[in-house]
mmCIF file of C-alpha atoms in Angstrom:
data_model
loop_
_atom_site.group_PDB
_atom_site.id
_atom_site.type_symbol
_atom_site.label_atom_id
_atom_site.label_comp_id
_atom_site.label_asym_id
_atom_site.label_seq_id
_atom_site.Cartn_x
_atom_site.Cartn_y
_atom_site.Cartn_z
ATOM 1 C CA MET A 1 105.643 159.804 65.189
ATOM 2 C CA ARG A 2 103.677 155.847 64.041
ATOM 3 C CA ARG A 3 106.311 154.326 61.026
ATOM 4 C CA GLU A 4 108.939 154.913 64.031
ATOM 5 C CA ARG A 5 106.518 153.355 66.442
ATOM 6 C CA THR A 6 106.209 150.797 64.247
ATOM 7 C CA ALA A 7 109.659 149.827 63.715
ATOM 8 C CA VAL A 8 110.190 149.863 66.928
ATOM 9 C CA TYR A 9 107.011 147.627 67.902
ATOM 10 C CA LEU A 10 109.099 145.096 64.366
ATOM 11 C CA LEU A 11 112.271 145.001 66.317
ATOM 12 C CA PHE A 12 110.282 143.809 69.823
ATOM 13 C CA PHE A 13 108.192 141.398 67.888
ATOM 14 C CA LEU A 14 111.465 139.715 65.695
ATOM 15 C CA ALA A 15 113.288 139.945 68.484
ATOM 16 C CA GLY A 16 110.163 137.664 70.828
ATOM 17 C CA MET A 17 110.797 135.450 67.425
ATOM 18 C CA ALA A 18 114.397 133.821 67.076
ATOM 19 C CA ILE A 19 114.585 132.871 70.465
ATOM 20 C CA GLY A 20 110.279 131.094 70.076
ATOM 21 C CA THR A 21 111.593 130.003 67.331
ATOM 22 C CA TRP A 22 115.363 128.633 68.754
ATOM 23 C CA THR A 23 113.548 127.302 71.568
ATOM 24 C CA ALA A 24 111.053 124.979 69.745
ATOM 25 C CA ARG A 25 112.976 123.799 68.192
ATOM 26 C CA ILE A 26 115.157 122.537 71.050
ATOM 27 C CA PRO A 27 114.820 119.066 71.946
ATOM 28 C CA ALA A 28 115.123 118.542 67.671
ATOM 29 C CA ILE A 29 118.916 119.601 67.422
ATOM 30 C CA LYS A 30 119.871 117.704 71.169
ATOM 31 C CA GLU A 31 118.441 114.487 69.980
ATOM 32 C CA GLY A 32 119.688 115.590 66.109
ATOM 33 C CA LEU A 33 123.792 115.540 67.472
ATOM 34 C CA GLY A 34 122.919 113.312 70.815
ATOM 35 C CA LEU A 35 123.423 115.725 73.302
ATOM 36 C CA ASP A 36 122.154 114.220 77.024
ATOM 37 C CA ALA A 37 120.803 116.984 79.222
ATOM 38 C CA GLY A 38 124.671 118.248 80.783
ATOM 39 C CA ARG A 39 126.019 118.941 77.376
ATOM 40 C CA LEU A 40 123.073 121.124 76.143
ATOM 41 C CA SER A 41 122.997 122.621 79.594
ATOM 42 C CA LEU A 42 126.444 123.726 78.577
ATOM 43 C CA ALA A 43 125.514 125.084 75.232
ATOM 44 C CA LEU A 44 122.291 127.047 75.903
ATOM 45 C CA LEU A 45 125.005 128.821 78.582
ATOM 46 C CA ALA A 46 126.991 130.064 75.684
ATOM 47 C CA THR A 47 123.313 131.977 74.729
ATOM 48 C CA ALA A 48 123.171 133.188 78.164
ATOM 49 C CA ALA A 49 127.246 134.199 78.063
ATOM 50 C CA GLY A 50 127.036 135.973 74.424
ATOM 51 C CA ALA A 51 124.152 137.995 75.699
ATOM 52 C CA VAL A 52 126.088 139.078 79.260
ATOM 53 C CA ALA A 53 128.404 140.142 76.467
ATOM 54 C CA GLY A 54 126.316 141.633 74.414
ATOM 55 C CA MET A 55 124.493 143.556 76.432
ATOM 56 C CA THR A 56 127.536 145.134 78.848
ATOM 57 C CA THR A 57 129.802 145.510 75.828
ATOM 58 C CA VAL A 58 126.976 147.469 72.955
ATOM 59 C CA GLY A 59 125.256 150.571 75.704
ATOM 60 C CA ARG A 60 128.716 152.542 74.803
ATOM 61 C CA LEU A 61 128.308 152.138 70.882
ATOM 62 C CA VAL A 62 124.581 153.470 71.465
ATOM 63 C CA ASP A 63 125.321 156.551 73.222
ATOM 64 C CA ARG A 64 127.733 157.233 70.734
ATOM 65 C CA TYR A 65 126.721 156.866 67.267
ATOM 66 C CA GLY A 66 123.299 156.173 68.402
ATOM 67 C CA SER A 67 120.039 153.542 69.254
ATOM 68 C CA SER A 68 119.192 154.010 65.334
ATOM 69 C CA ARG A 69 122.694 152.837 63.432
ATOM 70 C CA VAL A 70 123.211 150.112 66.045
ATOM 71 C CA MET A 71 119.930 148.233 66.168
ATOM 72 C CA ILE A 72 119.404 148.162 62.819
ATOM 73 C CA PRO A 73 122.127 146.065 62.052
ATOM 74 C CA ALA A 74 121.484 144.050 65.273
ATOM 75 C CA ALA A 75 118.666 142.717 63.756
ATOM 76 C CA LEU A 76 119.742 142.217 60.291
ATOM 77 C CA LEU A 77 122.390 139.760 62.225
ATOM 78 C CA GLN A 78 119.866 137.805 64.604
ATOM 79 C CA GLY A 79 117.958 135.966 61.731
ATOM 80 C CA VAL A 80 121.608 135.389 60.633
ATOM 81 C CA VAL A 81 122.985 134.171 62.911
ATOM 82 C CA LEU A 82 119.342 132.018 63.829
ATOM 83 C CA VAL A 83 120.660 129.583 61.233
ATOM 84 C CA PRO A 84 124.336 128.305 61.631
ATOM 85 C CA PRO A 85 123.299 126.688 64.982
ATOM 86 C CA ALA A 86 120.695 124.214 63.318
ATOM 87 C CA TYR A 87 123.680 123.315 61.356
ATOM 88 C CA ALA A 88 126.479 123.154 64.240
ATOM 89 C CA PRO A 89 128.315 119.139 63.450
ATOM 90 C CA ASN A 90 129.461 119.213 67.131
ATOM 91 C CA LEU A 91 128.675 120.541 70.913
ATOM 92 C CA ALA A 92 131.621 122.960 69.873
ATOM 93 C CA LEU A 93 130.339 124.369 67.244
ATOM 94 C CA LEU A 94 126.279 124.268 68.740
ATOM 95 C CA ALA A 95 127.793 126.606 71.531
ATOM 96 C CA ALA A 96 129.820 128.947 69.277
ATOM 97 C CA SER A 97 126.950 129.988 67.132
ATOM 98 C CA LEU A 98 124.570 130.091 70.796
ATOM 99 C CA LEU A 99 127.170 132.240 72.029
ATOM 100 C CA ALA A 100 127.431 134.110 68.342
ATOM 101 C CA PHE A 101 123.685 134.250 68.637
ATOM 102 C CA GLY A 102 123.057 136.079 72.134
ATOM 103 C CA ILE A 103 126.068 138.228 71.576
ATOM 104 C CA VAL A 104 123.843 139.727 68.617
ATOM 105 C CA HIS A 105 120.480 139.021 70.836
ATOM 106 C CA GLY A 106 121.929 141.337 74.109
ATOM 107 C CA ILE A 107 122.871 144.254 71.289
ATOM 108 C CA LEU A 108 119.516 144.443 69.722
ATOM 109 C CA ASP A 109 118.281 144.154 73.199
ATOM 110 C CA VAL A 110 119.998 147.503 74.595
ATOM 111 C CA SER A 111 119.910 148.793 71.585
ATOM 112 C CA MET A 112 115.964 148.599 70.796
ATOM 113 C CA ASN A 113 115.383 149.706 74.309
ATOM 114 C CA ALA A 114 116.853 152.570 73.849
ATOM 115 C CA ASN A 115 115.203 153.854 70.506
ATOM 116 C CA ALA A 116 112.062 152.967 71.941
ATOM 117 C CA VAL A 117 113.036 155.320 74.957
ATOM 118 C CA GLU A 118 113.458 158.096 72.337
ATOM 119 C CA VAL A 119 110.170 157.279 71.041
ATOM 120 C CA GLU A 120 108.456 157.528 74.203
ATOM 121 C CA LEU A 121 110.308 160.833 74.761
ATOM 122 C CA ALA A 122 108.605 162.241 71.351
ATOM 123 C CA TYR A 123 105.842 161.000 72.475
ATOM 124 C CA GLY A 124 105.572 162.211 75.250
ATOM 125 C CA ARG A 125 103.543 159.632 77.135
ATOM 126 C CA PRO A 126 104.176 155.813 78.023
ATOM 127 C CA LEU A 127 105.071 153.379 75.812
ATOM 128 C CA MET A 128 107.393 151.019 77.569
ATOM 129 C CA SER A 129 104.198 147.565 78.106
ATOM 130 C CA SER A 130 103.157 147.565 74.804
ATOM 131 C CA PHE A 131 106.918 147.279 72.803
ATOM 132 C CA HIS A 132 107.236 144.211 75.874
ATOM 133 C CA ALA A 133 104.281 142.660 75.194
ATOM 134 C CA VAL A 134 104.990 141.876 71.363
ATOM 135 C CA TYR A 135 107.008 140.858 72.641
ATOM 136 C CA SER A 136 106.688 138.174 74.434
ATOM 137 C CA ILE A 137 104.347 138.047 71.186
ATOM 138 C CA GLY A 138 106.832 137.271 69.198
ATOM 139 C CA GLY A 139 108.098 134.694 71.682
ATOM 140 C CA PHE A 140 104.144 132.639 71.789
ATOM 141 C CA ALA A 141 105.030 133.284 67.312
ATOM 142 C CA GLY A 142 107.845 131.764 67.095
ATOM 143 C CA ALA A 143 107.391 129.085 69.228
ATOM 144 C CA THR A 144 104.599 128.396 67.387
ATOM 145 C CA THR A 145 106.165 128.198 63.716
ATOM 146 C CA GLY A 146 108.865 126.457 65.112
ATOM 147 C CA GLY A 147 106.157 123.900 66.510
ATOM 148 C CA VAL A 148 104.990 123.960 63.092
ATOM 149 C CA PHE A 149 107.857 122.974 61.362
ATOM 150 C CA ALA A 150 108.876 120.525 63.918
ATOM 151 C CA GLN A 151 104.896 118.441 63.698
ATOM 152 C CA ALA A 152 105.337 118.844 59.411
ATOM 153 C CA GLY A 153 108.728 116.666 60.248
ATOM 154 C CA LEU A 154 111.124 119.783 58.501
ATOM 155 C CA PRO A 155 114.313 119.830 60.274
ATOM 156 C CA PRO A 156 116.099 122.629 61.913
ATOM 157 C CA SER A 157 117.518 124.007 59.320
ATOM 158 C CA VAL A 158 114.348 124.705 56.984
ATOM 159 C CA THR A 159 113.161 126.409 60.032
ATOM 160 C CA PHE A 160 116.081 128.483 61.490
ATOM 161 C CA GLY A 161 116.425 129.691 56.684
ATOM 162 C CA TRP A 162 112.541 130.409 57.045
ATOM 163 C CA VAL A 163 112.704 132.230 60.422
ATOM 164 C CA GLY A 164 115.549 134.056 59.448
ATOM 165 C CA ALA A 165 114.271 135.014 56.616
ATOM 166 C CA VAL A 166 111.183 137.037 58.129
ATOM 167 C CA ILE A 167 113.281 138.445 60.725
ATOM 168 C CA ALA A 168 116.083 140.260 57.858
ATOM 169 C CA VAL A 169 112.444 140.694 56.035
ATOM 170 C CA LEU A 170 111.157 142.983 59.197
ATOM 171 C CA ALA A 171 114.087 144.197 60.093
ATOM 172 C CA VAL A 172 114.579 146.125 56.017
ATOM 173 C CA TRP A 173 110.938 147.567 57.425
ATOM 174 C CA ALA A 174 111.913 148.394 60.798
ATOM 175 C CA TRP A 175 115.166 150.459 59.258
ATOM 176 C CA ARG A 176 112.541 152.573 56.982
ATOM 177 C CA TRP A 177 110.926 153.995 59.326
ATOM 178 C CA ALA A 178 112.859 153.963 62.601
ATOM 179 C CA LEU A 179 113.379 157.031 64.979
ATOM 180 C CA ARG A 180 117.249 158.074 63.964
ATOM 181 C CA SER A 181 118.505 158.878 66.661
ATOM 182 C CA VAL A 182 121.071 161.761 67.474
ATOM 183 C CA PRO A 183 124.287 160.698 68.538
ATOM 184 C CA ALA A 184 125.512 161.536 72.763
ATOM 185 C CA PRO A 185 127.954 164.395 72.652
ATOM 186 C CA LEU A 186 131.291 163.160 74.375
ATOM 187 C CA PRO A 187 131.950 164.090 77.901
ATOM 188 C CA ALA A 188 133.626 167.128 78.342
ATOM 189 C CA GLY A 189 136.644 166.605 81.632
ATOM 190 C CA GLY A 190 135.042 163.505 82.979
ATOM 191 C CA GLY A 191 132.957 164.248 85.109
ATOM 192 C CA ARG A 192 129.943 161.426 85.767
ATOM 193 C CA ALA A 193 128.517 161.601 82.068
ATOM 194 C CA GLY A 194 126.926 159.045 81.345
ATOM 195 C CA ARG A 195 126.526 157.402 84.914
ATOM 196 C CA PRO A 196 122.918 158.345 86.428
ATOM 197 C CA ARG A 197 122.478 157.838 89.536
ATOM 198 C CA GLY A 198 120.516 155.418 89.999
ATOM 199 C CA ILE A 199 121.204 153.262 87.821
ATOM 200 C CA LEU A 200 122.341 150.331 89.619
ATOM 201 C CA PHE A 201 119.748 149.761 91.965
ATOM 202 C CA LEU A 202 117.551 149.844 89.229
ATOM 203 C CA GLY A 203 118.984 147.103 87.923
ATOM 204 C CA VAL A 204 118.871 145.490 91.220
ATOM 205 C CA LEU A 205 115.068 145.719 90.912
ATOM 206 C CA ALA A 206 115.355 144.367 87.061
ATOM 207 C CA PHE A 207 117.434 141.266 88.436
ATOM 208 C CA CYS A 208 114.244 140.713 91.180
ATOM 209 C CA CYS A 209 111.685 140.494 89.186
ATOM 210 C CA LEU A 210 113.839 138.551 86.434
ATOM 211 C CA VAL A 211 114.243 136.089 89.731
ATOM 212 C CA GLY A 212 110.560 135.909 89.615
ATOM 213 C CA GLU A 213 109.666 135.236 85.307
ATOM 214 C CA GLY A 214 112.708 132.564 85.662
ATOM 215 C CA ALA A 215 111.817 130.525 88.206
ATOM 216 C CA ALA A 216 108.045 130.918 87.033
ATOM 217 C CA ALA A 217 108.938 129.886 83.585
ATOM 218 C CA ASP A 218 111.421 125.889 84.673
ATOM 219 C CA TRP A 219 109.734 125.427 88.578
ATOM 220 C CA SER A 220 105.929 125.895 88.148
ATOM 221 C CA SER A 221 104.676 123.387 86.676
ATOM 222 C CA VAL A 222 107.831 120.773 88.492
ATOM 223 C CA TYR A 223 105.283 122.376 92.414
ATOM 224 C CA LEU A 224 101.890 121.815 90.436
ATOM 225 C CA ARG A 225 102.613 118.177 89.576
ATOM 226 C CA GLU A 226 104.954 116.970 92.920
ATOM 227 C CA ASN A 227 103.339 119.232 95.261
ATOM 228 C CA LEU A 228 100.061 119.326 94.437
ATOM 229 C CA ALA A 229 99.838 116.537 92.623
ATOM 230 C CA SER A 230 98.209 117.451 89.900
ATOM 231 C CA SER A 231 98.353 116.003 86.812
ATOM 232 C CA ALA A 232 100.726 116.156 83.914
ATOM 233 C CA GLY A 233 99.293 118.163 81.947
ATOM 234 C CA PHE A 234 96.751 120.440 84.376
ATOM 235 C CA ALA A 235 100.690 121.102 85.630
ATOM 236 C CA ALA A 236 101.716 122.725 82.377
ATOM 237 C CA ALA A 237 98.632 124.982 82.582
ATOM 238 C CA GLY A 238 100.437 127.080 85.564
ATOM 239 C CA TYR A 239 102.871 128.575 82.514
ATOM 240 C CA ALA A 240 100.642 129.090 80.786
ATOM 241 C CA ALA A 241 98.666 130.226 83.272
ATOM 242 C CA PHE A 242 102.409 132.672 83.786
ATOM 243 C CA SER A 243 102.534 133.961 80.165
ATOM 244 C CA ILE A 244 99.082 135.290 78.914
ATOM 245 C CA THR A 245 98.624 137.611 82.167
ATOM 246 C CA MET A 246 102.357 138.965 81.956
ATOM 247 C CA THR A 247 100.904 140.341 77.962
ATOM 248 C CA ALA A 248 98.297 141.160 78.803
ATOM 249 C CA GLY A 249 99.575 142.925 81.347
ATOM 250 C CA ARG A 250 101.871 144.859 79.289
ATOM 251 C CA LEU A 251 99.337 145.809 76.604
ATOM 252 C CA ALA A 252 97.386 147.672 79.313
ATOM 253 C CA GLY A 253 101.006 149.027 81.347
ATOM 254 C CA ASP A 254 100.843 152.094 79.336
ATOM 255 C CA ARG A 255 97.416 153.260 80.095
ATOM 256 C CA LEU A 256 98.023 152.165 84.214
ATOM 257 C CA ALA A 257 101.476 154.130 84.039
ATOM 258 C CA VAL A 258 99.443 156.730 82.665
ATOM 259 C CA ARG A 259 96.780 157.019 85.079
ATOM 260 C CA PHE A 260 99.313 156.109 87.770
ATOM 261 C CA GLY A 261 102.539 157.254 87.390
ATOM 262 C CA PRO A 262 104.813 154.961 87.211
ATOM 263 C CA VAL A 263 105.717 154.361 91.252
ATOM 264 C CA ALA A 264 102.620 153.442 92.328
ATOM 265 C CA LEU A 265 102.343 150.818 89.533
ATOM 266 C CA VAL A 266 105.076 149.495 89.597
ATOM 267 C CA ARG A 267 104.556 149.447 93.654
ATOM 268 C CA CYS A 268 101.111 147.763 93.473
ATOM 269 C CA CYS A 269 102.702 144.689 90.720
ATOM 270 C CA GLY A 270 104.757 143.875 93.512
ATOM 271 C CA LEU A 271 102.666 144.195 96.224
ATOM 272 C CA LEU A 272 99.993 141.841 93.362
ATOM 273 C CA ALA A 273 102.807 139.745 91.812
ATOM 274 C CA ALA A 274 103.779 138.786 96.305
ATOM 275 C CA ALA A 275 100.208 138.257 96.698
ATOM 276 C CA GLY A 276 99.586 135.513 94.012
ATOM 277 C CA LEU A 277 102.665 133.548 94.465
ATOM 278 C CA GLY A 278 101.950 133.272 97.953
ATOM 279 C CA LEU A 279 98.328 132.186 97.354
ATOM 280 C CA ALA A 280 99.877 129.581 94.275
ATOM 281 C CA LEU A 281 101.968 128.643 97.653
ATOM 282 C CA LEU A 282 99.286 128.971 100.579
ATOM 283 C CA GLY A 283 96.706 127.840 99.132
ATOM 284 C CA GLY A 284 96.941 124.346 98.744
ATOM 285 C CA ARG A 285 94.873 122.810 94.964
ATOM 286 C CA PRO A 286 96.245 122.923 91.723
ATOM 287 C CA VAL A 287 93.367 125.210 90.802
ATOM 288 C CA THR A 288 94.299 127.676 93.484
ATOM 289 C CA GLY A 289 98.182 127.120 92.706
ATOM 290 C CA VAL A 290 97.042 127.721 88.895
ATOM 291 C CA ILE A 291 95.402 132.032 89.471
ATOM 292 C CA GLY A 292 98.598 132.200 91.950
ATOM 293 C CA PHE A 293 100.752 131.845 88.691
ATOM 294 C CA ALA A 294 98.326 134.117 86.704
ATOM 295 C CA LEU A 295 97.929 136.813 89.676
ATOM 296 C CA PHE A 296 102.010 137.056 89.578
ATOM 297 C CA GLY A 297 102.465 137.240 86.011
ATOM 298 C CA ALA A 298 100.367 140.007 85.751
ATOM 299 C CA GLY A 299 102.256 142.142 88.551
ATOM 300 C CA LEU A 300 105.617 141.308 86.978
ATOM 301 C CA SER A 301 104.465 142.551 83.654
ATOM 302 C CA CYS A 302 104.810 145.813 84.426
ATOM 303 C CA ILE A 303 107.841 146.053 86.159
ATOM 304 C CA VAL A 304 110.787 145.306 83.694
ATOM 305 C CA PRO A 305 109.276 147.845 81.374
ATOM 306 C CA GLN A 306 109.762 150.669 83.705
ATOM 307 C CA VAL A 307 112.151 149.869 85.393
ATOM 308 C CA PHE A 308 113.830 150.545 82.308
ATOM 309 C CA SER A 309 112.755 153.503 81.321
ATOM 310 C CA ALA A 310 113.300 155.274 84.000
ATOM 311 C CA ALA A 311 116.507 153.796 83.815
ATOM 312 C CA GLY A 312 116.194 155.403 79.969
ATOM 313 C CA HIS A 313 115.187 158.930 81.526
ATOM 314 C CA ARG A 314 117.481 159.221 83.881
ATOM 315 C CA ASP A 315 119.490 161.084 80.927
ATOM 316 C CA PRO A 316 118.609 160.703 78.041
ATOM 317 C CA ALA A 317 121.898 161.800 76.022
ATOM 318 C CA PHE A 318 123.396 158.096 77.822
ATOM 319 C CA ALA A 319 120.086 155.649 77.161
ATOM 320 C CA GLY A 320 122.480 153.169 76.255
ATOM 321 C CA ARG A 321 124.717 152.357 79.056
ATOM 322 C CA ALA A 322 122.298 153.512 81.490
ATOM 323 C CA LEU A 323 120.483 149.949 79.575
ATOM 324 C CA ALA A 324 123.085 148.398 79.038
ATOM 325 C CA ARG A 325 123.824 148.217 83.530
ATOM 326 C CA VAL A 326 119.967 147.870 84.187
ATOM 327 C CA ALA A 327 119.710 145.749 80.951
ATOM 328 C CA SER A 328 122.802 143.044 81.987
ATOM 329 C CA ILE A 329 121.575 142.879 85.959
ATOM 330 C CA GLY A 330 118.165 142.089 85.177
ATOM 331 C CA TYR A 331 119.605 139.233 82.928
ATOM 332 C CA LEU A 332 121.493 137.669 85.652
ATOM 333 C CA GLY A 333 118.564 137.510 87.073
ATOM 334 C CA PHE A 334 116.515 135.006 85.235
ATOM 335 C CA LEU A 335 119.672 133.261 84.497
ATOM 336 C CA SER A 336 119.832 132.563 88.289
ATOM 337 C CA GLY A 337 116.564 132.698 89.250
ATOM 338 C CA PRO A 338 116.131 129.533 88.635
ATOM 339 C CA MET A 339 119.677 127.817 90.412
ATOM 340 C CA ILE A 340 118.842 129.472 93.240
ATOM 341 C CA ILE A 341 115.084 128.244 93.555
ATOM 342 C CA GLY A 342 116.902 125.119 92.723
ATOM 343 C CA ALA A 343 119.483 125.553 95.789
ATOM 344 C CA VAL A 344 116.933 126.587 98.115
ATOM 345 C CA ALA A 345 114.890 123.729 97.181
ATOM 346 C CA GLN A 346 116.956 121.902 98.115
ATOM 347 C CA LEU A 347 117.883 122.249 101.918
ATOM 348 C CA ALA A 348 114.358 123.700 102.491
ATOM 349 C CA GLY A 349 112.031 122.319 99.598
ATOM 350 C CA LEU A 350 110.192 123.938 96.783
ATOM 351 C CA PRO A 351 107.366 125.893 98.300
ATOM 352 C CA ARG A 352 109.279 127.484 100.352
ATOM 353 C CA ALA A 353 111.870 127.934 97.246
ATOM 354 C CA LEU A 354 109.433 129.566 95.680
ATOM 355 C CA ALA A 355 109.014 132.051 98.662
ATOM 356 C CA VAL A 356 112.033 133.779 97.408
ATOM 357 C CA PRO A 357 110.295 135.337 94.437
ATOM 358 C CA ALA A 358 107.675 136.573 96.527
ATOM 359 C CA LEU A 359 109.941 138.538 99.431
ATOM 360 C CA MET A 360 112.316 139.981 95.986
ATOM 361 C CA ALA A 361 107.881 140.897 94.294
ATOM 362 C CA ALA A 362 107.965 142.585 98.052
ATOM 363 C CA PHE A 363 110.782 144.540 98.287
ATOM 364 C CA VAL A 364 110.221 145.889 94.879
ATOM 365 C CA ALA A 365 107.041 147.231 95.760
ATOM 366 C CA LEU A 366 108.334 149.152 99.181
ATOM 367 C CA THR A 367 111.363 150.741 97.120
ATOM 368 C CA ALA A 368 109.100 151.554 94.250
ATOM 369 C CA THR A 369 110.034 155.281 94.865
ATOM 370 C CA ALA A 370 113.510 155.185 93.051
ATOM 371 C CA LEU A 371 112.080 154.868 89.861
ATOM 372 C CA ARG A 372 111.271 158.398 90.007
ATOM 373 C CA THR A 373 113.905 160.751 88.475
ATOM 374 C CA PRO A 374 116.649 162.074 90.834
ATOM 375 C CA GLU A 375 116.661 166.075 91.941
ATOM 376 C CA PRO A 376 119.712 166.752 90.127
ATOM 377 C CA ALA A 377 122.979 167.670 91.957
ATOM 378 C CA ALA A 378 123.205 171.295 92.990
#
């Protein structure tokens, strides 16, 4: 199964690389079209809306035709739809191209996670954390590549063209090695086929975790700069530390899941995340703020992979629909997290607002038993 596992790694890497490359060239796109922050946010909202739409609709396709038949075309399209935003002449066409980009990314996200569950089942041991770690590595590689192209003065069209070609090559490579999944049987007589118990609550756990990820991405630097009076350069270290420990935690997550089990791992991770963010909020110094965000990233690192794995294992024949529900609910948390923090900060201040994801992490720790596979109904 090494080739099949490598194929999943390639897909997670290229998905992260596409997002990272796009993110790195957003300033150039904004400047080229003369967009202000408000109009740019509308275009970015199209990406989010497309991703949610893709996630919510692809589950049945994955279960009906098999994850491999969905993820490989989506992976090839990911490289194609990366290019049009660079050529959009106005806001409307930029939003339309980003909507398509988001839809394809959402489809790829669910289908590759479903295939990852199948590979994990074939191995007979946890693998999901390492797959998500490779996604983070791909995001870093894409952002670095985009930054190098930007530093060289090359336009986004050149950046996206080259990276899109690399993504297409990786997708073809993955197609040769990917595990060929078996389509789910059509349910007879209706019932609850494709709706395993506890899936919505797993989505709530993913939502809580991704609220924290979104909050760290958008508010960690602001908190360090404005509330802890750090320098502008040191303020960026908060999210850098968060990202590093997030990736490191995911690289170690599979071994920890084997040794302690997913329930104990998620419980400990939730407590670590809550304590880390609590340290950042109560320490009162920039250094303790960075350490706190590092612990927060380490704590959150293993939660979403274990939640996704638990969702896919509830009923492997219908993993596509289960993962679609969990991923879409979780992604809404990533999108709404920064807005939730901003709204609470407006009323009560940013430190109290950042206590929200800390409390959510504690809630995940208290309800970690939801990851256990329920006993089949009599």
